[in-house]
Short mmCIF file of C-alpha atoms and ligand atoms in Angstrom, two decimals:
data_model
loop_
_atom_site.label_atom_id
_atom_site.label_comp_id
_atom_site.label_asym_id
_atom_site.label_seq_id
_atom_site.Cartn_x
_atom_site.Cartn_y
_atom_site.Cartn_z
CA UNK O 120 96.71 63.32 9.16
CA UNK O 121 95.77 65.72 11.66
CA UNK O 122 97.28 63.44 14.11
CA UNK O 123 100.25 62.76 11.51
CA UNK O 124 100.84 66.60 12.02
CA UNK O 125 100.51 66.79 15.60
CA UNK O 126 103.15 64.07 15.39
CA UNK O 127 105.95 65.71 14.47
CA UNK O 128 104.76 68.51 15.91
CA UNK O 129 105.78 67.96 19.37
CA UNK O 130 108.66 66.14 18.00
CA UNK O 131 110.11 69.12 16.16
CA UNK O 132 109.33 70.70 19.53
CA UNK O 133 110.79 68.52 21.53
CA UNK O 134 114.51 68.74 19.43
CA UNK O 135 113.69 72.17 19.21
CA UNK O 136 113.16 72.42 22.85
CA UNK O 137 116.74 70.17 24.37
CA UNK O 138 118.38 71.66 21.30
CA UNK O 139 117.84 75.53 22.81
CA UNK O 140 118.54 74.49 26.87
CA UNK O 141 121.50 72.84 25.54
CA UNK O 142 123.96 72.73 28.63
CA UNK O 143 121.93 74.93 30.91
CA UNK O 144 119.68 73.59 33.90
CA UNK O 145 116.35 73.24 34.98
CA UNK O 146 115.67 75.31 37.78
CA UNK O 147 113.53 72.50 40.05
CA UNK O 148 110.54 74.92 41.73
CA UNK O 149 109.90 74.93 45.20
CA UNK O 150 106.34 72.73 45.14
CA UNK O 151 108.55 70.24 43.55
CA UNK O 152 109.77 69.43 46.43
CA UNK O 153 106.91 69.42 48.26
CA UNK O 154 107.07 65.61 48.16
CA UNK O 155 110.36 64.86 49.97
CA UNK O 156 110.42 67.20 51.61
CA UNK O 157 107.55 68.36 53.18
CA UNK O 158 107.65 69.81 56.15
CA UNK O 159 110.75 72.28 55.11
CA UNK O 160 108.06 73.38 52.74
CA UNK O 161 105.69 73.58 54.83
CA UNK O 162 107.91 75.95 56.75
CA UNK O 163 108.88 77.62 53.14
CA UNK O 164 105.12 78.78 53.02
CA UNK O 165 104.67 80.10 56.02
CA UNK O 166 107.28 82.73 54.42
CA UNK O 167 103.82 84.01 53.18
CA UNK O 168 102.48 85.21 57.17
CA UNK O 169 102.59 88.25 57.85
CA UNK O 170 102.86 89.11 61.95
CA UNK O 171 103.98 92.35 63.82
CA UNK O 172 106.85 93.04 66.62
CA UNK O 173 107.11 95.77 67.96
CA UNK O 174 109.66 97.13 65.93
CA UNK O 175 109.94 94.32 63.06
CA UNK O 176 107.87 91.76 61.37
CA UNK O 177 106.47 91.01 58.25
CA UNK O 178 103.96 94.18 57.33
CA UNK O 179 104.76 96.48 55.27
CA UNK O 180 104.11 99.50 57.15
CA UNK O 181 104.93 102.26 55.05
CA UNK O 182 108.24 103.90 56.56
CA UNK O 183 107.22 107.75 54.56
CA UNK O 184 103.84 107.59 57.19
CA UNK O 185 105.76 106.03 60.20
CA UNK O 186 109.22 108.15 59.69
CA UNK O 187 107.75 111.10 57.83
CA UNK O 188 111.08 113.25 57.93
CA UNK O 189 112.05 110.11 55.18
CA UNK O 190 111.06 111.81 52.73
CA UNK O 191 113.03 115.34 53.43
CA UNK O 192 116.23 112.67 53.30
CA UNK O 193 115.53 110.95 50.30
CA UNK O 194 113.69 114.26 48.67
CA UNK O 195 114.56 113.62 44.33
CA UNK O 196 115.38 109.42 45.54
CA UNK O 197 112.83 107.44 44.57
CA UNK O 198 112.50 106.33 48.27
CA UNK O 199 110.08 109.46 48.87
CA UNK O 200 108.04 108.46 46.86
CA UNK O 201 106.96 104.66 48.04
CA UNK O 202 109.05 102.48 50.58
CA UNK O 203 107.61 99.34 52.87
CA UNK O 204 108.61 97.41 55.46
CA UNK O 205 110.17 94.44 53.90
CA UNK O 206 108.16 91.51 54.12
CA UNK O 207 109.01 87.56 53.77
CA UNK O 208 110.46 86.07 50.65
CA UNK O 209 107.42 84.24 49.15
CA UNK O 210 106.74 88.29 48.19
CA UNK O 211 110.22 88.99 46.88
CA UNK O 212 109.02 89.09 43.00
CA UNK O 213 105.71 90.69 43.06
CA UNK O 214 106.46 93.34 45.47
CA UNK O 215 109.58 94.24 42.83
CA UNK O 216 107.32 94.69 40.23
CA UNK O 217 104.19 96.83 42.19
CA UNK O 218 106.73 99.09 43.89
CA UNK O 219 106.09 102.17 42.09
CA UNK O 220 109.93 103.31 42.84
CA UNK O 221 111.73 103.23 39.65
CA UNK O 222 113.58 99.91 37.72
CA UNK O 223 116.88 101.58 35.94
CA UNK O 224 117.07 97.83 34.78
CA UNK O 225 115.96 94.06 35.08
CA UNK O 226 119.34 93.26 37.94
CA UNK O 227 117.22 94.60 40.49
CA UNK O 228 115.49 91.46 39.60
CA UNK O 229 118.93 89.94 41.33
CA UNK O 230 117.69 89.45 44.21
CA UNK O 231 114.05 88.50 43.58
CA UNK O 232 114.20 85.63 41.58
CA UNK O 233 116.07 83.11 40.68
CA UNK O 234 114.83 83.33 37.10
CA UNK O 235 117.72 86.51 37.24
CA UNK O 236 120.48 83.25 36.31
CA UNK O 237 118.53 81.73 33.91
CA UNK O 238 118.55 85.23 32.05
CA UNK O 239 121.73 86.16 32.38
CA UNK O 240 122.09 82.65 31.18
CA UNK O 241 120.31 83.16 27.90
CA UNK O 242 121.57 86.96 27.18
CA UNK O 243 124.35 87.48 29.34
CA UNK O 244 126.21 90.46 30.57
CA UNK O 245 123.22 92.81 28.69
CA UNK O 246 120.38 91.36 31.01
CA UNK O 247 121.25 93.37 33.64
CA UNK O 248 120.97 96.12 31.65
CA UNK O 249 118.27 94.93 29.91
CA UNK O 250 113.88 97.86 30.13
CA UNK O 251 111.82 96.02 33.13
CA UNK O 252 109.17 96.32 31.55
CA UNK O 253 110.56 94.34 28.94
CA UNK O 254 111.43 90.94 30.45
CA UNK O 255 109.18 88.16 30.50
CA UNK O 256 108.44 87.35 34.37
CA UNK O 257 105.55 85.13 33.94
CA UNK O 258 107.75 82.29 34.23
CA UNK O 259 109.99 83.01 36.62
CA UNK O 260 109.01 81.85 40.65
CA UNK O 261 109.93 84.31 43.64
CA UNK O 262 113.40 83.33 45.89
CA UNK O 263 113.38 79.50 46.45
CA UNK O 264 115.00 76.12 47.10
CA UNK O 265 117.11 76.95 43.68
CA UNK O 266 118.08 80.39 45.53
CA UNK O 267 120.14 79.19 48.35
CA UNK O 268 120.83 75.28 47.38
CA UNK O 269 120.27 75.08 43.12
CA UNK O 270 119.20 71.62 42.50
CA UNK O 271 120.00 69.88 45.05
CA UNK O 272 117.99 71.00 48.37
CA UNK O 273 120.70 70.68 52.55
CA UNK O 274 123.27 71.85 49.44
CA UNK O 275 124.13 75.20 50.21
CA UNK O 276 125.36 76.33 46.97
CA UNK O 277 126.20 80.74 46.78
CA UNK O 278 124.61 81.99 43.18
CA UNK O 279 125.12 85.21 43.35
CA UNK O 280 128.32 86.57 41.46
CA UNK O 281 128.17 89.24 43.43
CA UNK O 282 128.84 88.02 46.05
CA UNK O 283 131.36 86.00 44.79
CA UNK O 284 133.50 88.68 43.19
CA UNK O 285 133.43 91.04 46.03
CA UNK O 286 134.75 88.69 48.51
CA UNK O 287 138.01 87.48 46.27
CA UNK O 288 138.14 91.24 47.11
CA UNK O 289 137.18 91.41 51.04
CA UNK O 290 140.25 89.63 53.22
CA UNK O 291 138.72 87.22 56.08
CA UNK O 292 137.10 83.58 56.43
CA UNK O 293 133.97 84.03 56.22
CA UNK O 294 131.01 80.77 56.48
CA UNK O 295 128.20 79.65 54.60
CA UNK O 296 124.97 80.24 57.21
CA UNK O 297 126.18 83.73 56.91
CA UNK O 298 127.08 84.18 53.65
CA UNK O 299 123.59 81.74 52.17
CA UNK O 300 122.44 85.44 52.45
CA UNK O 301 125.07 88.08 52.08
CA UNK O 302 123.78 87.13 48.75
CA UNK O 303 121.23 89.48 49.03
CA UNK O 304 121.08 90.81 52.22
CA UNK O 305 124.20 93.34 51.69
CA UNK O 306 125.05 96.95 50.08
CA UNK O 307 125.02 96.89 47.50
CA UNK O 308 124.52 99.90 43.68
CA UNK O 309 124.41 99.40 39.99
CA UNK O 310 127.22 100.44 37.69
CA UNK O 311 125.53 103.60 35.82
CA UNK O 312 126.91 102.16 32.66
CA UNK O 313 126.17 98.19 33.09
CA UNK O 314 123.81 98.20 35.44
CA UNK O 315 124.87 94.82 37.48
CA UNK O 316 124.95 94.41 40.57
CA UNK O 317 128.55 95.91 42.20
CA UNK O 318 128.46 95.19 46.63
CA UNK O 319 131.41 97.86 47.46
CA UNK O 320 133.54 96.02 49.70
CA UNK O 321 136.43 95.46 47.90
CA UNK O 322 138.44 97.93 51.12
CA UNK O 323 136.79 96.06 53.51
CA UNK O 324 132.98 95.81 54.90
CA UNK O 325 132.62 99.10 57.48
CA UNK O 326 130.55 102.15 56.53
CA UNK O 327 134.26 104.51 55.92
CA UNK O 328 135.71 101.46 54.05
CA UNK O 329 132.91 101.44 51.17
CA UNK O 330 132.53 104.98 51.72
CA UNK O 331 136.08 104.97 50.64
CA UNK O 332 135.14 102.19 47.35
CA UNK O 333 132.75 104.74 46.47
CA UNK O 334 134.96 107.62 46.79
CA UNK O 335 137.08 106.09 44.65
CA UNK O 336 135.37 105.27 41.97
CA UNK O 337 133.42 109.40 42.08
CA UNK O 338 130.34 107.11 42.53
CA UNK O 339 126.81 109.08 44.20
CA UNK O 340 123.17 107.42 43.40
CA UNK O 341 121.64 110.58 43.11
CA UNK O 342 122.54 114.62 44.37
CA UNK O 343 119.75 116.46 46.51
CA UNK O 344 117.66 119.28 45.47
CA UNK O 345 118.04 120.70 48.31
CA UNK O 346 120.82 120.79 49.48
CA UNK O 347 122.54 120.06 46.57
CA UNK O 348 125.25 116.81 47.96
CA UNK O 349 125.58 114.13 46.20
CA UNK O 350 124.15 111.45 48.52
CA UNK O 351 124.56 107.31 48.48
CA UNK O 352 121.35 105.81 49.48
CA UNK O 353 122.41 102.60 51.38
CA UNK O 354 120.41 99.83 49.93
CA UNK O 355 120.28 96.54 53.43
CA UNK O 356 123.63 95.74 55.30
CA UNK O 357 122.61 93.09 56.87
CA UNK O 358 125.64 91.36 56.17
CA UNK O 359 127.61 93.82 57.09
CA UNK O 360 126.70 95.49 59.29
CA UNK O 361 126.60 92.27 61.54
CA UNK O 362 130.14 92.34 61.46
CA UNK O 363 132.21 92.51 64.76
CA UNK O 364 128.85 91.91 66.46
CA UNK O 365 129.10 89.84 70.08
CA UNK O 366 127.38 87.15 67.95
CA UNK O 367 129.23 87.29 65.86
CA UNK O 368 132.37 87.19 67.08
CA UNK O 369 130.91 84.20 68.80
CA UNK O 370 130.21 81.58 65.17
CA UNK O 371 127.11 82.73 64.94
CA UNK O 372 125.54 83.18 62.21
CA UNK O 373 122.29 84.30 59.82
CA UNK O 374 121.27 80.29 60.27
CA UNK O 375 121.55 80.08 63.89
CA UNK O 376 118.26 82.56 65.01
CA UNK O 377 116.51 83.46 61.97
CA UNK O 378 116.65 79.69 60.92
CA UNK O 379 116.57 77.93 63.87
CA UNK O 380 115.70 73.86 65.04
CA UNK O 381 111.75 71.97 64.72
CA UNK O 382 111.48 69.17 64.63
CA UNK O 383 110.05 66.71 61.63
CA UNK O 384 107.35 64.37 61.04
CA UNK O 385 109.96 61.46 62.91
CA UNK O 386 110.93 63.06 65.32
CA UNK O 387 113.87 64.79 63.75
CA UNK O 388 115.73 68.45 63.53
CA UNK O 389 115.89 70.54 60.93
CA UNK O 390 117.04 74.05 59.81
CA UNK O 391 112.50 76.46 60.21
CA UNK O 392 112.19 77.69 56.18
CA UNK O 393 110.16 80.40 57.36
CA UNK O 394 112.58 83.54 57.18
CA UNK O 395 111.60 86.19 59.55
CA UNK O 396 111.93 87.87 63.38
CA UNK O 397 113.71 85.43 65.56
CA UNK O 398 111.34 87.16 68.27
CA UNK O 399 108.55 85.15 66.96
CA UNK O 400 110.83 81.87 68.14
CA UNK O 401 112.32 83.24 70.68
CA UNK O 402 112.53 79.51 72.27
CA UNK O 403 114.71 77.62 69.51
CA UNK O 404 116.64 81.28 68.12
CA UNK O 405 117.72 81.84 71.10
CA UNK O 406 116.87 80.30 74.65
CA UNK O 407 119.33 77.81 74.32
CA UNK O 408 121.84 79.86 74.57
CA UNK O 409 120.33 82.64 77.29
CA UNK O 410 119.02 80.24 79.41
CA UNK O 411 118.63 83.51 82.33
CA UNK O 412 116.70 84.62 80.30
CA UNK O 413 112.78 83.28 79.47
CA UNK O 414 111.33 84.32 76.22
CA UNK O 415 109.49 87.52 77.50
CA UNK O 416 112.20 89.08 79.30
CA UNK O 417 114.54 88.31 76.37
CA UNK O 418 112.78 89.92 74.33
CA UNK O 419 112.53 93.42 76.42
CA UNK O 420 116.20 93.22 77.02
CA UNK O 421 116.03 93.61 72.53
CA UNK O 422 113.47 95.99 72.28
CA UNK O 423 114.99 98.36 75.05
CA UNK O 424 117.82 97.77 72.76
CA UNK O 425 115.75 98.49 69.40
CA UNK O 426 114.88 101.71 71.49
CA UNK O 427 117.78 103.42 72.41
CA UNK O 428 118.33 103.06 68.56
CA UNK O 429 115.92 104.06 66.94
CA UNK O 430 115.91 107.17 69.64
CA UNK O 431 118.77 107.66 68.42
CA UNK O 432 117.75 107.57 64.49
CA UNK O 433 115.67 110.15 65.22
CA UNK O 434 117.72 112.09 66.30
CA UNK O 435 120.40 111.96 64.10
CA UNK O 436 117.78 111.79 61.56
CA UNK O 437 115.95 115.49 62.17
CA UNK O 438 119.66 117.10 62.80
CA UNK O 439 120.23 115.98 58.64
CA UNK O 440 117.27 117.86 58.14
CA UNK O 441 118.19 121.17 59.73
CA UNK O 442 122.22 120.92 57.55
CA UNK O 443 119.36 119.97 54.63
CA UNK O 444 117.50 123.23 55.62
CA UNK O 445 120.76 124.59 56.50
CA UNK O 446 121.72 123.95 53.28
CA UNK O 447 118.89 125.71 50.79
CA UNK O 448 118.93 128.76 52.55
CA UNK O 449 123.05 128.75 52.32
CA UNK O 450 123.46 130.37 48.83
CA UNK O 451 121.18 133.10 50.07
CA UNK O 452 121.93 133.49 53.74
CA UNK O 453 126.13 134.21 52.05
CA UNK O 454 128.37 131.59 53.19
CA UNK O 455 131.29 131.20 52.14
CA UNK O 456 131.19 128.49 49.11
CA UNK O 457 134.58 126.32 50.98
CA UNK O 458 131.70 125.98 53.78
CA UNK O 459 129.40 124.99 51.69
CA UNK O 460 131.79 122.18 49.44
CA UNK O 461 132.20 120.90 53.23
CA UNK O 462 129.44 121.18 54.31
CA UNK O 463 128.10 119.44 52.07
CA UNK O 464 130.53 116.42 51.63
CA UNK O 465 129.54 116.18 55.78
CA UNK O 466 125.79 114.87 54.17
CA UNK O 467 127.06 113.14 51.67
C1 HEC R 768 121.36 86.76 67.66
C2 HEC R 768 120.25 86.17 66.97
C3 HEC R 768 120.78 87.41 65.24
C4 HEC R 768 121.74 86.71 63.94
C5 HEC R 768 122.88 85.53 64.20
C6 HEC R 768 121.27 87.60 63.30
N1 HEC R 768 119.67 87.73 62.87
FE1 HEC R 768 118.62 89.36 61.64
N2 HEC R 768 117.61 89.71 63.62
C7 HEC R 768 117.84 89.36 64.98
C8 HEC R 768 116.42 90.23 65.99
C9 HEC R 768 115.66 89.88 67.53
C10 HEC R 768 116.16 90.82 64.71
C11 HEC R 768 114.92 92.06 65.55
C12 HEC R 768 113.39 91.71 65.34
C13 HEC R 768 111.82 91.92 65.33
O1 HEC R 768 112.36 94.16 65.90
O2 HEC R 768 111.09 91.93 65.23
C14 HEC R 768 116.26 90.86 63.51
C15 HEC R 768 115.72 91.04 62.25
C16 HEC R 768 116.95 91.52 61.10
C17 HEC R 768 116.00 92.21 59.56
C18 HEC R 768 115.22 92.41 59.85
C19 HEC R 768 113.56 91.55 59.93
C20 HEC R 768 112.23 92.17 60.70
O3 HEC R 768 111.54 91.25 60.67
O4 HEC R 768 112.38 92.98 60.72
C21 HEC R 768 116.41 90.99 58.63
C22 HEC R 768 116.13 91.23 58.02
C23 HEC R 768 117.82 90.41 59.69
N3 HEC R 768 117.91 90.61 60.59
C24 HEC R 768 118.68 89.47 58.79
C25 HEC R 768 119.71 88.68 59.14
C26 HEC R 768 120.88 89.13 58.49
C27 HEC R 768 121.53 88.84 56.97
C28 HEC R 768 121.54 87.52 58.52
C29 HEC R 768 123.62 87.85 59.22
C30 HEC R 768 124.38 88.66 58.62
C31 HEC R 768 121.34 87.93 60.60
N4 HEC R 768 119.80 88.82 60.65
C32 HEC R 768 122.47 87.10 62.41
C33 HEC R 768 118.31 87.77 64.96
C34 HEC R 768 119.34 87.93 64.44
C1 HEC R 769 118.05 81.87 51.62
C2 HEC R 769 118.36 80.57 51.86
C3 HEC R 769 117.18 79.00 51.42
C4 HEC R 769 116.86 78.80 50.83
C5 HEC R 769 115.94 79.73 49.90
C6 HEC R 769 116.07 77.21 50.77
N1 HEC R 769 116.69 76.88 52.04
FE1 HEC R 769 117.25 74.73 52.68
N2 HEC R 769 119.03 75.58 53.68
C7 HEC R 769 119.14 76.43 53.46
C8 HEC R 769 119.90 76.90 54.74
C9 HEC R 769 121.70 77.57 55.32
C10 HEC R 769 120.42 75.74 55.41
C11 HEC R 769 121.47 74.65 56.37
C12 HEC R 769 120.75 75.68 57.40
C13 HEC R 769 121.72 74.43 58.02
O1 HEC R 769 122.68 73.93 58.43
O2 HEC R 769 121.33 74.07 59.94
C14 HEC R 769 119.27 73.66 54.61
C15 HEC R 769 119.18 73.22 55.13
C16 HEC R 769 118.60 72.28 53.83
C17 HEC R 769 118.09 71.28 53.73
C18 HEC R 769 118.70 69.66 55.00
C19 HEC R 769 118.20 69.95 56.20
C20 HEC R 769 118.54 68.94 57.37
O3 HEC R 769 118.47 67.92 57.56
O4 HEC R 769 119.74 69.04 58.09
C21 HEC R 769 116.88 71.41 52.73
C22 HEC R 769 116.30 69.27 52.37
C23 HEC R 769 116.32 72.34 52.66
N3 HEC R 769 117.14 72.98 53.13
C24 HEC R 769 115.96 71.74 51.45
C25 HEC R 769 115.17 73.37 51.11
C26 HEC R 769 113.49 73.37 50.54
C27 HEC R 769 112.52 72.33 49.09
C28 HEC R 769 113.64 74.20 49.83
C29 HEC R 769 112.61 74.95 49.14
C30 HEC R 769 111.48 74.65 49.33
C31 HEC R 769 115.17 75.23 50.29
N4 HEC R 769 115.88 74.02 50.85
C32 HEC R 769 115.23 76.49 50.01
C33 HEC R 769 118.86 77.79 53.37
C34 HEC R 769 117.86 77.13 52.13
C1 HEC R 770 117.62 85.99 46.35
C2 HEC R 770 117.83 87.00 47.01
C3 HEC R 770 117.48 86.47 49.21
C4 HEC R 770 118.46 85.71 49.80
C5 HEC R 770 119.66 84.00 49.80
C6 HEC R 770 118.02 86.06 51.40
N1 HEC R 770 116.50 87.10 51.25
FE1 HEC R 770 115.96 87.46 53.11
N2 HEC R 770 114.63 88.91 51.54
C7 HEC R 770 115.27 89.43 50.35
C8 HEC R 770 114.33 90.46 49.90
C9 HEC R 770 113.96 90.99 48.50
C10 HEC R 770 113.59 90.24 50.89
C11 HEC R 770 112.66 91.27 50.88
C12 HEC R 770 111.44 90.86 50.15
C13 HEC R 770 109.30 91.37 50.28
O1 HEC R 770 109.60 92.52 51.37
O2 HEC R 770 108.96 91.76 49.47
C14 HEC R 770 113.43 89.95 52.65
C15 HEC R 770 113.38 90.04 53.03
C16 HEC R 770 114.17 89.40 54.46
C17 HEC R 770 113.17 89.04 55.83
C18 HEC R 770 112.16 90.39 56.18
C19 HEC R 770 110.76 89.24 56.15
C20 HEC R 770 110.36 89.14 58.27
O3 HEC R 770 109.42 88.03 57.86
O4 HEC R 770 110.57 89.70 59.13
C21 HEC R 770 114.40 88.29 56.63
C22 HEC R 770 113.79 88.39 58.02
C23 HEC R 770 115.22 88.05 55.65
N3 HEC R 770 114.76 88.03 53.88
C24 HEC R 770 116.08 87.02 55.97
C25 HEC R 770 116.74 86.62 55.80
C26 HEC R 770 118.54 85.59 56.08
C27 HEC R 770 117.85 85.05 57.15
C28 HEC R 770 118.73 84.78 54.74
C29 HEC R 770 119.62 84.21 54.50
C30 HEC R 770 118.77 82.06 55.26
C31 HEC R 770 118.08 85.41 53.29
N4 HEC R 770 116.93 86.66 54.29
C32 HEC R 770 118.62 85.24 52.33
C33 HEC R 770 116.00 88.45 49.75
C34 HEC R 770 116.97 87.50 49.86
C1 HEC R 771 125.25 80.10 70.30
C2 HEC R 771 124.69 81.43 71.45
C3 HEC R 771 123.27 82.62 71.43
C4 HEC R 771 122.98 82.33 70.51
C5 HEC R 771 121.84 81.35 69.84
C6 HEC R 771 122.30 82.97 70.65
N1 HEC R 771 123.27 84.57 71.71
FE1 HEC R 771 122.10 86.09 72.27
N2 HEC R 771 124.45 85.85 72.99
C7 HEC R 771 124.91 85.58 73.70
C8 HEC R 771 126.54 85.93 74.60
C9 HEC R 771 127.55 84.10 74.93
C10 HEC R 771 126.33 86.67 74.21
C11 HEC R 771 126.39 87.65 75.47
C12 HEC R 771 126.10 88.03 77.05
C13 HEC R 771 125.26 88.79 77.00
O1 HEC R 771 125.12 89.43 76.73
O2 HEC R 771 124.53 87.32 77.03
C14 HEC R 771 124.63 87.30 73.97
C15 HEC R 771 124.90 88.50 74.02
C16 HEC R 771 123.39 89.31 73.57
C17 HEC R 771 123.11 91.17 73.91
C18 HEC R 771 123.09 91.99 74.57
C19 HEC R 771 124.14 92.71 73.14
C20 HEC R 771 124.95 93.84 73.40
O3 HEC R 771 124.51 94.91 72.70
O4 HEC R 771 124.20 93.83 74.04
C21 HEC R 771 121.98 90.04 73.35
C22 HEC R 771 120.61 91.56 73.19
C23 HEC R 771 121.27 88.95 72.60
N3 HEC R 771 122.26 88.31 72.54
C24 HEC R 771 120.01 88.48 72.34
C25 HEC R 771 120.18 87.52 72.00
C26 HEC R 771 118.61 87.12 70.45
C27 HEC R 771 117.11 87.69 70.47
C28 HEC R 771 118.66 85.64 70.71
C29 HEC R 771 117.82 85.12 69.85
C30 HEC R 771 117.13 85.49 68.07
C31 HEC R 771 120.29 85.11 71.11
N4 HEC R 771 120.92 86.27 71.55
C32 HEC R 771 120.55 84.22 70.62
C33 HEC R 771 124.66 83.57 73.33
C34 HEC R 771 123.72 84.06 72.33
#
């Protein structure tokens, strides 16, 4: 009798779960591909390694400590509470769960796990604004094969609707080797009401064009408490800032440098699946083209450029700190309202 009941229960559960799944596609997890794609899976697991380079790499150093002016620039924004350097894709889900920054909605999961795609399938548009803490994340997997391939490893598929929506409005031809990363490595904001991820790219991909979009829709991330300016917090526009660069103009894509060739067990060529600093794989990533260089001399060329950029960044940041200071005291210093409004606009 007990056995009969158990059997009945098992059948009922089986029927119920097929009924619920409907046309829904189950997400095949990374580890389930290990047998079919052992080298790529092993390479994927290397995203857990943490190794630093001079200016980059995957060690989550504290930017607020490294660049103390950030606390002033981000005052009133939760990036002044916690801002760590990014690390590998295998940490994405746990890092969003544990961050001390505020999480305005479940859409914060959208670039950390394909579990979010299931959530949208289940709850529709409501999914974006669900309370982050209320969403059950125990069955979700960090960024994995499904995010770029769905259930067909090797086929590049854009799974993030916010990118497809943005692409409808942008002129130009874009390559899969860039778009696959542009699903997440882009500037975006959350719709104030629906909390949906929206890319500000309808006018184009330059900072001025994106700024024009934000002005048109009257969007502000936060008001700086000391300067009173209505500010935008730029996220991670790797795709946008790459446009028009030397390599982009030559047709080189993100994956040329970030997914260089590696050798499979049978001597075949496979794309590496560790997304990290290409300076760690400089021979495979760069020297095929840069034949006049050695690993050392090309690394030095990169670091010289990075050093110059960092210096400019620091100088600019300190000028903005001065501006914030000036605006903080503007009224008591007798500055006219017109001038204050203009300076706030410049701060924006
Ligand atoms: C010409 C080669 C090249 C191309 C193409 C390229 N990158 Fe990079 N990327 C680099 C190098 C070099 C660094 C600096 C790494 C360092 O400082 O250790 C870097 C850094 C990064 C970082 C920060 C990683 C870190 O370790 O700090 C991200 C994220 C990134 N790239 C994403 C992208 C995306 C997305 C694209 C395409 C839109 C792209 N890259 C195109 C070479 C490239
Ligand atoms: C961040 C996006 C991304 C993720 C995540 C990802 N891949 Fe890929 N994968 C790519 C891209 C891009 C290519 C094409 C590379 C090229 O054309 O050089 C590729 C190529 C492949 C190929 C074809 C290899 C060949 O013979 O050319 C296989 C197989 C593959 N991936 C399997 C996987 C598996 C298994 C996982 C999960 C463990 C995975 N991928 C995760 C982006 C991704
Ligand atoms: C589904 C969203 C998503 C996609 C697609 C994606 N990334 Fe990322 N990437 C992230 C997130 C989130 C992080 C930060 C994870 C963390 O810090 O916990 C990250 C981190 C990185 C880093 C920093 C890690 C390190 O070791 O320096 C690099 C480099 C990078 N991604 C490159 C790429 C490239 C190249 C592609 C395209 C082939 C790509 N990513 C596609 C979301 C994504
Ligand atoms: C498909 C070929 C190709 C690949 C791959 C490639 N480059 Fe280049 N790169 C070029 C060419 C061509 C130029 C322009 C001529 C020059 O400056 O040498 C260039 C320019 C540069 C410059 C000068 C940019 C500037 O603004 O002054 C740097 C630095 C550089 N590459 C670094 C790298 C690094 C690092 C990698 C690998 C992560 C890499 N490149 C991969 C072809 C390539």
